[in-house]
C-alpha cells in the first residue's frame, strides 16, 4: 500500500453550526470580507447567521455579493479590488460552488495584485487570506477542496487551479440552508456530488482512503436517490446530500476529477448546461466505459447504489434528466480536443483516447448534422 492523505479543513456539521461555533471566526482576525452570490446567501438564511456570528465576535464585515454562476476572471478581479479596499483578515465564503470557488481566488487577489489568469501559476508572493466556507448547495464539496474553478474565456473552457493554501480553514455545513434551493438545482448539485465520488473511485489517483470515503458516500446517496424525483425533498434527505457532497469533496481533494468533468465543462461553457447536470448526462456511459477495466469496482458501486446493473443506473439518470443536449459532429470533435488538453483525462482509470472521448459524447448525447 502506498498513499497520502491531506485535508486540513476543520468541519462543523449540523443544524445551527454557524452560530454554535462562532468562536472559530475570531481565530482568524478582526475583519471579514463576505464573498457570495446575488441572492442565495440571504434567501437561505446563511448570511443572517454569519453576520450575527461575526457581530457577536466583534468582527467587522463587508459583503461582496457580485459572484454569478460559473465565475469569470472579471468577477474575481472585482472581488480582489473590493478586498484591497476593505483590507480584511479573512474571507468568509457563502454560496454554492460558484461563490466558494470565487472566494478562494479573491483570498489570493486581495493580497496579491495580479491578473486572474496568473492564479493558475501558483507560487503567490503573499499567502492567500484564510477562508471560512459556508456551503449552501449540496454538490461541489468546494468547502473541503483546494480547487477553484473559473471560466477562462480565452481558452473557451472552465479551468481549475489547485493550491493547498486554498483549503478552507473551517467549513460550516447546515442543511437548512439548502432548503431554499429549487428542485432543479437540488438535483443538479446532488448529481455533481455523486459524480465526484464516482469519478474519484475510477481515478488513477484513487487511494484506499478515497475509495472508502467514496463508497460510504455512494452508499448514503443510494439510500436517498429515489427521493430526488419527488416534488418535495425533506430536510433529512437534504442533510444526507450535504454529507455526501462533503465526502465527495474529500474524495476529489485526493484524486481530482476525471473524464466526466473534462467533457462536461464544454456542455456548460458552450450550451449553458448546469455543471451537475452536465456530469449526470455523461456518467452512465462513463461507467459502461469502465465495465471491463474495473468489474469489481463496478460491482461495489452498483451494490452501494442498491442497483442491479449499469443499465439501471443509466435509466435512473435518464429519468432525472429527460431531454438530452444536442451536438453536431463538429462540436463532438472540438469538445473531445478540449477535454484531451486537461489533466483529468490522464487521471481516468481507463484513459480514453480521442476516438473514445468522441464515442462517450455520442453515446451520452444526441448527435447529428455537420453544424
Ligand atoms: P452555483 O453556481 O454556486 O449556484 C447555482 C444557482 O443556485 C445560483 O443561481 C445560486 O444563486 C443558486 N443557489 C445557490 N444556493 C442556493 C440556496 N441555498 N437557495 C437558493 N438558491 C441557491 O451552483 P453549484 O452547483 O453549487 O456550483 C457550481 C460551480 O462549482 C461550478 O462553477 C463548478 O465548476 C464548480 N465546482 C467546483 C468544485 C471544487 O472542488 N471547487 C467541484 C465541482 C464544481 P446566487 O447566484 O444568488 O448565488
Ligand atoms: Fe463538480
Short mmCIF file of C-alpha atoms and ligand atoms in Angstrom, two decimals:
data_model
loop_
_atom_site.label_atom_id
_atom_site.label_comp_id
_atom_site.label_asym_id
_atom_site.label_seq_id
_atom_site.Cartn_x
_atom_site.Cartn_y
_atom_site.Cartn_z
CA UNK A 1 0.00 0.00 0.00
CA UNK A 2 1.22 3.47 -0.82
CA UNK A 3 -0.87 6.55 -0.26
CA UNK A 4 -1.02 10.02 1.20
CA UNK A 5 -3.91 11.92 2.70
CA UNK A 6 -4.28 15.64 3.29
CA UNK A 7 -7.45 17.54 4.09
CA UNK A 8 -6.79 20.27 6.65
CA UNK A 9 -10.26 21.83 6.91
CA UNK A 10 -11.95 21.82 10.31
CA UNK A 11 -15.54 20.65 9.78
CA UNK A 12 -18.61 21.72 11.73
CA UNK A 13 -21.66 19.80 10.56
CA UNK A 14 -25.23 20.13 11.80
CA UNK A 15 -28.13 22.48 12.20
CA UNK A 16 -27.13 25.71 13.92
CA UNK A 17 -23.40 25.06 13.47
CA UNK A 18 -22.50 28.62 12.36
CA UNK A 19 -23.83 30.29 15.47
CA UNK A 20 -22.81 27.46 17.81
CA UNK A 21 -19.22 27.55 16.62
CA UNK A 22 -18.88 31.29 16.06
CA UNK A 23 -15.70 31.46 18.14
CA UNK A 24 -13.96 29.81 15.19
CA UNK A 25 -14.25 33.05 13.18
CA UNK A 26 -12.44 35.03 15.87
CA UNK A 27 -9.36 32.82 15.46
CA UNK A 28 -8.71 34.36 12.06
CA UNK A 29 -8.80 38.09 12.78
CA UNK A 30 -10.94 41.16 13.22
CA UNK A 31 -12.16 41.94 9.67
CA UNK A 32 -14.06 39.65 7.31
CA UNK A 33 -14.86 40.08 3.65
CA UNK A 34 -18.01 38.05 2.93
CA UNK A 35 -17.99 36.75 -0.65
CA UNK A 36 -21.27 35.49 -2.01
CA UNK A 37 -23.79 35.43 -4.86
CA UNK A 38 -26.52 37.95 -5.52
CA UNK A 39 -29.45 36.39 -3.63
CA UNK A 40 -28.98 32.91 -2.30
CA UNK A 41 -26.97 33.73 0.85
CA UNK A 42 -29.82 35.96 2.01
CA UNK A 43 -32.66 33.69 0.89
CA UNK A 44 -31.11 30.65 2.55
CA UNK A 45 -30.66 32.33 5.93
CA UNK A 46 -26.90 31.69 5.90
CA UNK A 47 -25.93 35.36 5.57
CA UNK A 48 -28.00 36.37 8.59
CA UNK A 49 -26.39 33.63 10.70
CA UNK A 50 -22.87 34.55 9.58
CA UNK A 51 -23.41 38.27 10.20
CA UNK A 52 -24.88 37.57 13.64
CA UNK A 53 -21.90 35.35 14.46
CA UNK A 54 -19.39 37.96 13.26
CA UNK A 55 -21.17 40.74 15.18
CA UNK A 56 -21.18 38.65 18.31
CA UNK A 57 -17.42 38.12 17.93
CA UNK A 58 -16.79 41.85 17.26
CA UNK A 59 -15.55 41.15 13.75
CA UNK A 60 -16.10 43.98 11.24
CA UNK A 61 -17.50 42.75 7.94
CA UNK A 62 -18.31 43.88 4.44
CA UNK A 63 -20.24 41.99 1.76
CA UNK A 64 -19.09 41.45 -1.83
CA UNK A 65 -22.12 39.84 -3.49
CA UNK A 66 -21.27 40.12 -7.19
CA UNK A 67 -20.47 36.47 -7.90
CA UNK A 68 -22.63 34.84 -10.57
CA UNK A 69 -22.74 31.25 -11.78
CA UNK A 70 -19.56 29.93 -13.41
CA UNK A 71 -17.48 32.86 -12.09
CA UNK A 72 -15.38 34.84 -14.55
CA UNK A 73 -11.96 36.45 -14.25
CA UNK A 74 -13.66 39.88 -14.15
CA UNK A 75 -15.81 38.88 -11.16
CA UNK A 76 -12.88 37.68 -9.05
CA UNK A 77 -10.74 40.66 -10.03
CA UNK A 78 -13.57 42.96 -8.86
CA UNK A 79 -13.69 40.96 -5.62
CA UNK A 80 -9.92 41.35 -5.21
CA UNK A 81 -10.25 45.12 -5.64
CA UNK A 82 -13.05 45.18 -3.04
CA UNK A 83 -10.77 43.22 -0.73
CA UNK A 84 -7.86 45.61 -1.18
CA UNK A 85 -10.20 48.48 -0.27
CA UNK A 86 -11.56 46.82 2.86
CA UNK A 87 -8.31 45.14 4.00
CA UNK A 88 -9.88 42.03 5.60
CA UNK A 89 -8.04 39.47 7.72
CA UNK A 90 -10.20 36.64 6.39
CA UNK A 91 -12.62 35.77 3.60
CA UNK A 92 -15.95 34.20 4.56
CA UNK A 93 -17.41 32.39 1.55
CA UNK A 94 -21.17 31.73 1.47
CA UNK A 95 -22.73 30.05 -1.51
CA UNK A 96 -22.81 27.25 -3.94
CA UNK A 97 -19.60 26.25 -5.67
CA UNK A 98 -19.50 29.45 -7.69
CA UNK A 99 -19.11 31.86 -4.74
CA UNK A 100 -16.97 29.36 -2.80
CA UNK A 101 -14.53 28.99 -5.71
CA UNK A 102 -14.56 32.73 -6.39
CA UNK A 103 -13.80 33.41 -2.72
CA UNK A 104 -10.65 31.29 -2.99
CA UNK A 105 -9.49 33.40 -5.94
CA UNK A 106 -10.38 36.59 -4.04
CA UNK A 107 -8.42 35.39 -1.00
CA UNK A 108 -5.37 35.36 -3.28
CA UNK A 109 -6.13 38.52 -5.26
CA UNK A 110 -6.80 40.66 -2.17
CA UNK A 111 -3.20 40.27 -1.05
CA UNK A 112 -1.53 39.78 -4.46
CA UNK A 113 -2.24 42.40 -7.10
CA UNK A 114 -2.07 40.03 -10.07
CA UNK A 115 -4.37 39.34 -13.01
CA UNK A 116 -6.83 36.46 -12.54
CA UNK A 117 -5.08 34.49 -15.32
CA UNK A 118 -1.97 34.40 -13.10
CA UNK A 119 -3.88 32.49 -10.41
CA UNK A 120 -3.02 29.37 -12.40
CA UNK A 121 0.73 29.97 -11.98
CA UNK A 122 0.64 29.33 -8.22
CA UNK A 123 3.63 30.49 -6.12
CA UNK A 124 1.80 33.57 -4.86
CA UNK A 125 4.15 36.14 -3.33
CA UNK A 126 1.83 36.57 -0.34
CA UNK A 127 -0.10 33.68 1.25
CA UNK A 128 -3.84 33.86 0.50
CA UNK A 129 -6.09 35.11 3.30
CA UNK A 130 -7.68 32.42 5.47
CA UNK A 131 -11.01 31.20 4.08
CA UNK A 132 -14.04 30.11 6.12
CA UNK A 133 -16.66 28.38 3.98
CA UNK A 134 -20.42 28.03 4.34
CA UNK A 135 -21.81 25.87 1.53
CA UNK A 136 -25.49 26.38 0.72
CA UNK A 137 -25.74 23.86 -2.11
CA UNK A 138 -25.07 20.15 -1.58
CA UNK A 139 -22.91 19.48 -4.60
CA UNK A 140 -19.41 20.74 -5.19
CA UNK A 141 -17.74 19.97 -1.87
CA UNK A 142 -15.65 23.09 -2.51
CA UNK A 143 -15.68 23.76 1.24
CA UNK A 144 -13.23 20.85 1.66
CA UNK A 145 -11.19 21.09 -1.55
CA UNK A 146 -8.14 23.05 -2.63
CA UNK A 147 -9.69 23.75 -6.03
CA UNK A 148 -11.18 26.83 -7.59
CA UNK A 149 -12.84 26.53 -10.99
CA UNK A 150 -13.18 29.70 -13.05
CA UNK A 151 -14.42 30.43 -16.57
CA UNK A 152 -11.47 31.10 -18.86
CA UNK A 153 -12.97 32.93 -21.85
CA UNK A 154 -9.69 32.99 -23.75
CA UNK A 155 -9.35 29.21 -23.66
CA UNK A 156 -13.11 28.80 -24.07
CA UNK A 157 -13.49 26.49 -21.12
CA UNK A 158 -13.79 26.24 -17.37
CA UNK A 159 -10.47 25.68 -15.73
CA UNK A 160 -9.47 24.85 -12.17
CA UNK A 161 -6.39 25.70 -10.15
CA UNK A 162 -5.30 23.89 -7.03
CA UNK A 163 -3.30 25.18 -4.07
CA UNK A 164 -3.01 23.60 -0.65
CA UNK A 165 -3.27 27.11 0.80
CA UNK A 166 -6.81 27.37 -0.60
CA UNK A 167 -8.34 24.70 1.62
CA UNK A 168 -10.82 26.49 3.87
CA UNK A 169 -9.63 26.76 7.46
CA UNK A 170 -13.11 25.77 8.58
CA UNK A 171 -16.35 24.70 6.91
CA UNK A 172 -19.81 25.10 8.45
CA UNK A 173 -22.37 22.70 6.96
CA UNK A 174 -26.02 23.30 7.88
CA UNK A 175 -28.52 21.53 5.62
CA UNK A 176 -31.26 24.03 6.43
CA UNK A 177 -29.52 26.47 4.08
CA UNK A 178 -30.18 24.11 1.16
CA UNK A 179 -33.95 24.14 1.74
CA UNK A 180 -34.39 27.26 -0.39
CA UNK A 181 -32.82 25.58 -3.43
CA UNK A 182 -35.09 24.98 -6.39
CA UNK A 183 -35.82 21.34 -7.15
CA UNK A 184 -33.74 21.54 -10.34
CA UNK A 185 -30.64 22.96 -8.61
CA UNK A 186 -31.04 20.42 -5.78
CA UNK A 187 -30.95 17.58 -8.29
CA UNK A 188 -28.16 19.03 -10.44
CA UNK A 189 -25.93 19.64 -7.46
CA UNK A 190 -26.68 16.25 -5.89
CA UNK A 191 -25.57 14.57 -9.10
CA UNK A 192 -22.38 16.67 -9.12
CA UNK A 193 -21.64 15.30 -5.65
CA UNK A 194 -22.26 11.75 -6.83
CA UNK A 195 -20.05 12.37 -9.84
CA UNK A 196 -17.15 13.40 -7.60
CA UNK A 197 -17.47 10.11 -5.73
CA UNK A 198 -17.84 8.01 -8.89
CA UNK A 199 -15.02 9.74 -10.74
CA UNK A 200 -12.77 9.63 -7.70
CA UNK A 201 -13.48 5.90 -7.42
CA UNK A 202 -12.50 5.42 -11.07
CA UNK A 203 -9.46 7.72 -10.95
CA UNK A 204 -5.85 6.64 -11.34
CA UNK A 205 -5.10 8.70 -8.23
CA UNK A 206 -7.67 6.81 -6.11
CA UNK A 207 -6.31 5.60 -2.76
CA UNK A 208 -7.61 3.22 -0.10
CA UNK A 209 -8.85 6.21 1.87
CA UNK A 210 -10.52 7.98 -1.05
CA UNK A 211 -12.19 4.70 -2.04
CA UNK A 212 -13.51 4.22 1.49
CA UNK A 213 -14.89 7.77 1.50
CA UNK A 214 -16.34 7.35 -1.99
CA UNK A 215 -18.11 4.10 -1.15
CA UNK A 216 -19.53 5.49 2.09
CA UNK A 217 -20.83 8.48 0.15
CA UNK A 218 -22.27 6.38 -2.68
CA UNK A 219 -23.95 4.06 -0.17
CA UNK A 220 -25.57 7.02 1.63
CA UNK A 221 -26.54 8.50 -1.73
CA UNK A 222 -28.07 5.16 -2.76
CA UNK A 223 -30.34 5.29 0.28
CA UNK A 224 -31.89 8.60 -0.82
CA UNK A 225 -31.53 8.68 -4.61
CA UNK A 226 -35.14 7.52 -5.05
CA UNK A 227 -36.26 10.75 -3.34
CA UNK A 228 -34.76 13.07 -5.92
CA UNK A 229 -37.63 12.89 -8.42
CA UNK A 230 -40.24 13.64 -5.75
CA UNK A 231 -41.58 17.20 -5.72
CA UNK A 232 -40.57 17.86 -2.09
CA UNK A 233 -37.19 16.90 -0.69
CA UNK A 234 -37.15 16.63 3.09
CA UNK A 235 -34.61 18.20 5.41
CA UNK A 236 -33.48 14.71 6.45
CA UNK A 237 -32.68 13.84 2.82
CA UNK A 238 -31.01 17.22 2.31
CA UNK A 239 -28.78 16.51 5.30
CA UNK A 240 -27.67 13.24 3.72
CA UNK A 241 -26.99 15.04 0.43
CA UNK A 242 -24.88 17.65 2.20
CA UNK A 243 -22.90 14.90 3.91
CA UNK A 244 -22.42 13.11 0.57
CA UNK A 245 -21.33 16.34 -1.06
CA UNK A 246 -18.76 16.96 1.66
CA UNK A 247 -17.43 13.40 1.32
CA UNK A 248 -17.28 13.87 -2.46
CA UNK A 249 -15.13 16.94 -1.93
CA UNK A 250 -12.84 14.97 0.39
CA UNK A 251 -12.57 12.32 -2.34
CA UNK A 252 -11.61 14.67 -5.17
CA UNK A 253 -9.27 16.60 -2.89
CA UNK A 254 -7.22 13.36 -3.03
CA UNK A 255 -7.99 12.08 -6.51
CA UNK A 256 -9.07 15.08 -8.62
CA UNK A 257 -11.85 14.57 -11.18
CA UNK A 258 -11.66 12.70 -14.49
CA UNK A 259 -13.13 12.50 -17.99
CA UNK A 260 -16.72 13.29 -16.95
CA UNK A 261 -15.79 16.73 -15.60
CA UNK A 262 -13.41 17.33 -18.52
CA UNK A 263 -16.13 16.70 -21.11
CA UNK A 264 -18.86 18.31 -19.02
CA UNK A 265 -17.07 21.68 -18.98
CA UNK A 266 -17.80 22.15 -22.71
CA UNK A 267 -21.50 21.42 -22.19
CA UNK A 268 -21.56 24.15 -19.54
CA UNK A 269 -19.36 26.63 -21.42
CA UNK A 270 -20.97 26.32 -24.86
CA UNK A 271 -24.50 25.08 -24.04
CA UNK A 272 -25.17 26.54 -20.57
CA UNK A 273 -25.90 23.08 -19.16
CA UNK A 274 -25.64 23.35 -15.34
CA UNK A 275 -22.45 21.73 -14.04
CA UNK A 276 -24.06 18.82 -12.17
CA UNK A 277 -26.46 18.01 -14.96
CA UNK A 278 -23.58 18.02 -17.46
CA UNK A 279 -21.86 15.37 -15.34
CA UNK A 280 -25.12 13.44 -14.99
CA UNK A 281 -25.57 13.25 -18.74
CA UNK A 282 -22.12 11.64 -19.11
CA UNK A 283 -21.80 9.45 -16.01
CA UNK A 284 -23.76 6.42 -17.24
CA UNK A 285 -21.58 5.91 -20.30
CA UNK A 286 -18.52 6.59 -18.18
CA UNK A 287 -19.45 3.61 -16.00
CA UNK A 288 -20.10 1.49 -19.08
CA UNK A 289 -16.68 2.50 -20.40
CA UNK A 290 -15.10 1.06 -17.23
CA UNK A 291 -17.16 -2.13 -17.16
CA UNK A 292 -14.34 -4.37 -18.37
CA UNK A 293 -11.44 -2.39 -16.90
CA UNK A 294 -12.69 -2.47 -13.31
CA UNK A 295 -15.51 -5.01 -12.96
CA UNK A 296 -15.01 -5.37 -9.19
CA UNK A 297 -15.34 -1.65 -8.65
CA UNK A 298 -18.44 -1.56 -10.85
CA UNK A 299 -19.99 -4.32 -8.71
CA UNK A 300 -19.17 -2.45 -5.47
CA UNK A 301 -20.58 0.79 -6.85
CA UNK A 302 -23.82 -0.83 -8.04
CA UNK A 303 -24.25 -2.61 -4.71
CA UNK A 304 -23.71 0.70 -2.87
CA UNK A 305 -26.32 2.36 -5.11
CA UNK A 306 -28.69 -0.60 -4.48
CA UNK A 307 -28.87 -1.16 -8.22
CA UNK A 308 -28.59 -4.33 -10.29
CA UNK A 309 -26.88 -3.14 -13.46
CA UNK A 310 -25.27 -0.23 -15.26
CA UNK A 311 -28.43 -0.06 -17.37
CA UNK A 312 -30.47 0.57 -14.22
CA UNK A 313 -28.02 3.35 -13.25
CA UNK A 314 -28.37 4.89 -16.73
CA UNK A 315 -32.15 4.61 -16.58
CA UNK A 316 -32.22 6.38 -13.22
CA UNK A 317 -30.14 9.26 -14.65
CA UNK A 318 -32.25 9.39 -17.83
CA UNK A 319 -35.36 9.78 -15.68
CA UNK A 320 -33.75 12.55 -13.64
CA UNK A 321 -32.54 14.40 -16.73
CA UNK A 322 -35.03 13.89 -19.53
CA UNK A 323 -34.08 15.70 -22.75
CA UNK A 324 -30.53 15.40 -23.93
CA UNK A 325 -28.25 18.16 -25.18
CA UNK A 326 -27.90 18.02 -29.00
CA UNK A 327 -24.46 18.36 -30.54
CA UNK A 328 -23.17 18.44 -34.10
CA UNK A 329 -20.36 16.12 -35.22
CA UNK A 330 -18.10 19.15 -35.40
CA UNK A 331 -18.85 20.03 -31.77
CA UNK A 332 -18.12 16.44 -30.74
CA UNK A 333 -14.72 16.77 -32.42
CA UNK A 334 -13.99 20.13 -30.79
CA UNK A 335 -15.07 19.13 -27.28
CA UNK A 336 -13.01 15.95 -27.43
CA UNK A 337 -9.97 18.08 -28.34
CA UNK A 338 -10.65 20.50 -25.48
CA UNK A 339 -11.15 17.68 -22.95
CA UNK A 340 -7.93 15.96 -24.05
CA UNK A 341 -5.98 19.08 -23.05
CA UNK A 342 -6.97 18.63 -19.38
CA UNK A 343 -5.09 16.60 -16.78
CA UNK A 344 -8.40 14.90 -15.93
CA UNK A 345 -8.14 12.59 -18.93
CA UNK A 346 -4.78 11.13 -17.96
CA UNK A 347 -6.23 10.59 -14.47
CA UNK A 348 -9.14 8.48 -15.75
CA UNK A 349 -8.67 4.84 -14.73
CA UNK A 350 -9.27 3.68 -18.29
CA UNK A 351 -7.77 6.60 -20.16
CA UNK A 352 -9.92 7.45 -23.19
CA UNK A 353 -8.18 8.38 -26.45
CA UNK A 354 -9.57 10.93 -28.88
CA UNK A 355 -11.89 8.45 -30.63
CA UNK A 356 -13.16 7.14 -27.27
CA UNK A 357 -13.85 10.66 -25.98
CA UNK A 358 -15.95 11.27 -29.07
CA UNK A 359 -17.76 7.97 -28.50
CA UNK A 360 -18.50 8.91 -24.89
CA UNK A 361 -20.10 12.14 -26.12
CA UNK A 362 -22.01 10.44 -28.95
CA UNK A 363 -23.42 7.75 -26.68
CA UNK A 364 -24.35 10.22 -23.92
CA UNK A 365 -25.94 12.97 -26.03
CA UNK A 366 -27.90 13.38 -29.23
CA UNK A 367 -25.52 13.96 -32.11
CA UNK A 368 -26.46 14.75 -35.67
CA UNK A 369 -25.62 17.08 -38.57
CA UNK A 370 -22.36 18.70 -39.51
CA UNK A 371 -23.10 22.08 -37.89
P1 LIG B 1 -23.81 27.72 -8.08
O1 LIG B 1 -23.35 28.11 -9.45
O2 LIG B 1 -22.99 28.20 -6.94
O3 LIG B 1 -25.32 28.20 -7.85
C1 LIG B 1 -26.33 27.86 -8.78
C2 LIG B 1 -27.57 28.70 -8.57
O4 LIG B 1 -28.22 28.30 -7.39
C3 LIG B 1 -27.32 30.19 -8.43
O5 LIG B 1 -28.34 30.85 -9.15
C4 LIG B 1 -27.44 30.45 -6.96
O6 LIG B 1 -27.90 31.75 -6.67
C5 LIG B 1 -28.48 29.43 -6.57
N1 LIG B 1 -28.38 29.00 -5.18
C6 LIG B 1 -27.28 28.50 -4.56
N2 LIG B 1 -27.58 28.13 -3.30
C7 LIG B 1 -28.89 28.44 -3.10
C8 LIG B 1 -29.76 28.28 -1.98
N3 LIG B 1 -29.36 27.73 -0.84
N4 LIG B 1 -31.04 28.70 -2.14
C9 LIG B 1 -31.48 29.25 -3.31
N5 LIG B 1 -30.68 29.40 -4.39
C10 LIG B 1 -29.40 28.99 -4.29
O7 LIG B 1 -24.00 26.14 -8.05
P2 LIG B 1 -23.07 24.91 -7.64
O8 LIG B 1 -23.51 23.78 -8.46
O9 LIG B 1 -23.00 24.76 -6.18
O10 LIG B 1 -21.59 25.34 -8.11
C11 LIG B 1 -21.16 25.10 -9.42
C12 LIG B 1 -19.76 25.64 -9.58
O11 LIG B 1 -18.85 24.94 -8.73
C13 LIG B 1 -19.25 25.47 -11.00
O12 LIG B 1 -18.54 26.63 -11.39
C14 LIG B 1 -18.34 24.26 -10.90
O13 LIG B 1 -17.35 24.26 -11.91
C15 LIG B 1 -17.75 24.46 -9.51
N6 LIG B 1 -17.21 23.24 -8.88
C16 LIG B 1 -16.17 23.36 -8.02
C17 LIG B 1 -15.61 22.25 -7.39
C18 LIG B 1 -14.45 22.43 -6.45
O14 LIG B 1 -13.91 21.46 -5.95
N7 LIG B 1 -14.03 23.63 -6.17
C19 LIG B 1 -16.12 20.98 -7.64
C20 LIG B 1 -17.21 20.87 -8.52
C21 LIG B 1 -17.76 22.00 -9.11
P3 LIG B 1 -26.91 33.01 -6.40
O15 LIG B 1 -26.47 33.47 -7.75
O16 LIG B 1 -27.72 34.00 -5.69
O17 LIG B 1 -25.74 32.53 -5.60
FE1 LIG B 2 -18.08 19.13 -9.95
#
